[in-house]
PDB file of C-alpha atoms in Angstrom:
ATOM      1  CA  MET A  10     121.579  64.087  -7.385  1.00  0.00           C
ATOM      2  CA  ILE A  11     123.807  63.682 -10.399  1.00  0.00           C
ATOM      3  CA  ASP A  12     122.778  65.769 -13.397  1.00  0.00           C
ATOM      4  CA  LYS A  13     120.388  63.673 -15.481  1.00  0.00           C
ATOM      5  CA  SER A  14     122.130  64.849 -18.651  1.00  0.00           C
ATOM      6  CA  GLU A  15     124.958  62.510 -17.630  1.00  0.00           C
ATOM      7  CA  THR A  16     124.632  59.192 -19.393  1.00  0.00           C
ATOM      8  CA  GLU A  17     125.010  55.984 -17.441  1.00  0.00           C
ATOM      9  CA  GLU A  18     128.024  55.202 -19.607  1.00  0.00           C
ATOM     10  CA  SER A  19     129.783  58.437 -18.645  1.00  0.00           C
ATOM     11  CA  ILE A  20     129.026  57.864 -14.958  1.00  0.00           C
ATOM     12  CA  ILE A  21     130.458  54.346 -15.137  1.00  0.00           C
ATOM     13  CA  CYS A  22     133.535  55.673 -16.955  1.00  0.00           C
ATOM     14  CA  ASN A  23     134.018  58.318 -14.261  1.00  0.00           C
ATOM     15  CA  LEU A  24     133.667  55.742 -11.477  1.00  0.00           C
ATOM     16  CA  LYS A  25     136.222  53.483 -13.169  1.00  0.00           C
ATOM     17  CA  ASP A  26     138.597  56.418 -13.577  1.00  0.00           C
ATOM     18  CA  ALA A  27     138.175  57.053  -9.846  1.00  0.00           C
ATOM     19  CA  GLY A  28     139.333  53.502  -9.146  1.00  0.00           C
ATOM     20  CA  CYS A  29     135.987  52.006  -8.161  1.00  0.00           C
ATOM     21  CA  LEU A  30     135.728  48.233  -8.336  1.00  0.00           C
ATOM     22  CA  ASP A  31     133.048  46.597 -10.481  1.00  0.00           C
ATOM     23  CA  ASN A  32     130.907  45.621  -7.487  1.00  0.00           C
ATOM     24  CA  ILE A  33     130.946  49.216  -6.213  1.00  0.00           C
ATOM     25  CA  ILE A  34     130.013  50.514  -9.667  1.00  0.00           C
ATOM     26  CA  LYS A  35     127.096  48.081  -9.881  1.00  0.00           C
ATOM     27  CA  GLN A  36     125.903  49.078  -6.435  1.00  0.00           C
ATOM     28  CA  PHE A  37     126.232  52.767  -7.314  1.00  0.00           C
ATOM     29  CA  MET A  38     124.278  52.362 -10.549  1.00  0.00           C
ATOM     30  CA  ASP A  39     121.509  50.448  -8.758  1.00  0.00           C
ATOM     31  CA  PHE A  40     121.130  53.316  -6.291  1.00  0.00           C
ATOM     32  CA  TYR A  41     121.381  55.825  -9.151  1.00  0.00           C
ATOM     33  CA  LYS A  42     118.416  54.196 -10.901  1.00  0.00           C
ATOM     34  CA  GLU A  43     116.477  54.368  -7.630  1.00  0.00           C
ATOM     35  CA  ASN A  44     117.390  58.057  -7.134  1.00  0.00           C
ATOM     36  CA  ASN A  45     118.792  57.117  -3.726  1.00  0.00           C
ATOM     37  CA  THR A  46     120.982  60.169  -3.185  1.00  0.00           C
ATOM     38  CA  PRO A  47     122.046  59.356   0.406  1.00  0.00           C
ATOM     39  CA  GLU A  48     123.444  55.989  -0.701  1.00  0.00           C
ATOM     40  CA  LEU A  49     125.161  57.559  -3.713  1.00  0.00           C
ATOM     41  CA  LYS A  50     126.858  60.043  -1.397  1.00  0.00           C
ATOM     42  CA  ARG A  51     127.826  57.242   0.992  1.00  0.00           C
ATOM     43  CA  ILE A  52     129.457  55.223  -1.793  1.00  0.00           C
ATOM     44  CA  LEU A  53     131.336  58.234  -3.186  1.00  0.00           C
ATOM     45  CA  SER A  54     132.499  59.284   0.272  1.00  0.00           C
ATOM     46  CA  GLY A  55     133.723  55.766   0.950  1.00  0.00           C
ATOM     47  CA  GLN A  56     135.697  55.682  -2.289  1.00  0.00           C
ATOM     48  CA  ARG A  57     137.129  59.120  -1.545  1.00  0.00           C
ATOM     49  CA  HIS A  58     138.219  57.906   1.882  1.00  0.00           C
ATOM     50  CA  LEU A  59     139.995  54.897   0.339  1.00  0.00           C
ATOM     51  CA  LEU A  60     141.813  57.097  -2.170  1.00  0.00           C
ATOM     52  CA  LEU A  61     142.855  59.551   0.519  1.00  0.00           C
ATOM     53  CA  ASP A  62     144.262  56.671   2.578  1.00  0.00           C
ATOM     54  CA  GLU A  63     146.324  55.653  -0.464  1.00  0.00           C
ATOM     55  CA  VAL A  64     147.618  59.217  -0.806  1.00  0.00           C
ATOM     56  CA  HIS A  65     148.652  59.253   2.844  1.00  0.00           C
ATOM     57  CA  ASP A  66     150.384  55.875   2.498  1.00  0.00           C
ATOM     58  CA  SER A  67     152.319  57.168  -0.516  1.00  0.00           C
ATOM     59  CA  GLN A  68     153.187  60.325   1.384  1.00  0.00           C
ATOM     60  CA  ARG A  69     154.652  58.268   4.248  1.00  0.00           C
ATOM     61  CA  ARG A  70     156.781  56.301   1.766  1.00  0.00           C
ATOM     62  CA  LEU A  71     158.007  59.559   0.243  1.00  0.00           C
ATOM     63  CA  TYR A  72     159.007  60.825   3.680  1.00  0.00           C
ATOM     64  CA  CYS A  73     161.062  57.664   4.185  1.00  0.00           C
ATOM     65  CA  LEU A  74     162.863  58.169   0.885  1.00  0.00           C
ATOM     66  CA  ASP A  75     163.396  61.853   1.599  1.00  0.00           C
ATOM     67  CA  TYR A  76     164.963  60.963   4.936  1.00  0.00           C
ATOM     68  CA  LEU A  77     167.384  58.530   3.287  1.00  0.00           C
ATOM     69  CA  ILE A  78     168.281  61.080   0.609  1.00  0.00           C
ATOM     70  CA  TYR A  79     168.862  63.698   3.296  1.00  0.00           C
ATOM     71  CA  THR A  80     171.117  61.401   5.320  1.00  0.00           C
ATOM     72  CA  LEU A  81     173.148  60.458   2.233  1.00  0.00           C
ATOM     73  CA  LYS A  82     173.653  64.099   1.284  1.00  0.00           C
ATOM     74  CA  ASN A  83     174.807  65.018   4.774  1.00  0.00           C
ATOM     75  CA  LYS A  84     177.043  61.990   5.349  1.00  0.00           C
ATOM     76  CA  ARG A  85     180.173  63.548   3.843  1.00  0.00           C
TER      77      ARG A  85
END
């Protein structure tokens, strides 16, 4: 469970900073008020998975650019 010294406002701010949409934040806060730790973990894991997918997509785009840069450097 999240430390009870955390205010709801700081939790919401943290969720927004993590890129959570408003509906996810509302759902999270509902489960938080119910002390439903398994659902809180599920929501956070889901958001983490989405962010990691975005990282991997960006990494693939970087590889494409790196390949083009490499071919331009070696085209002399």
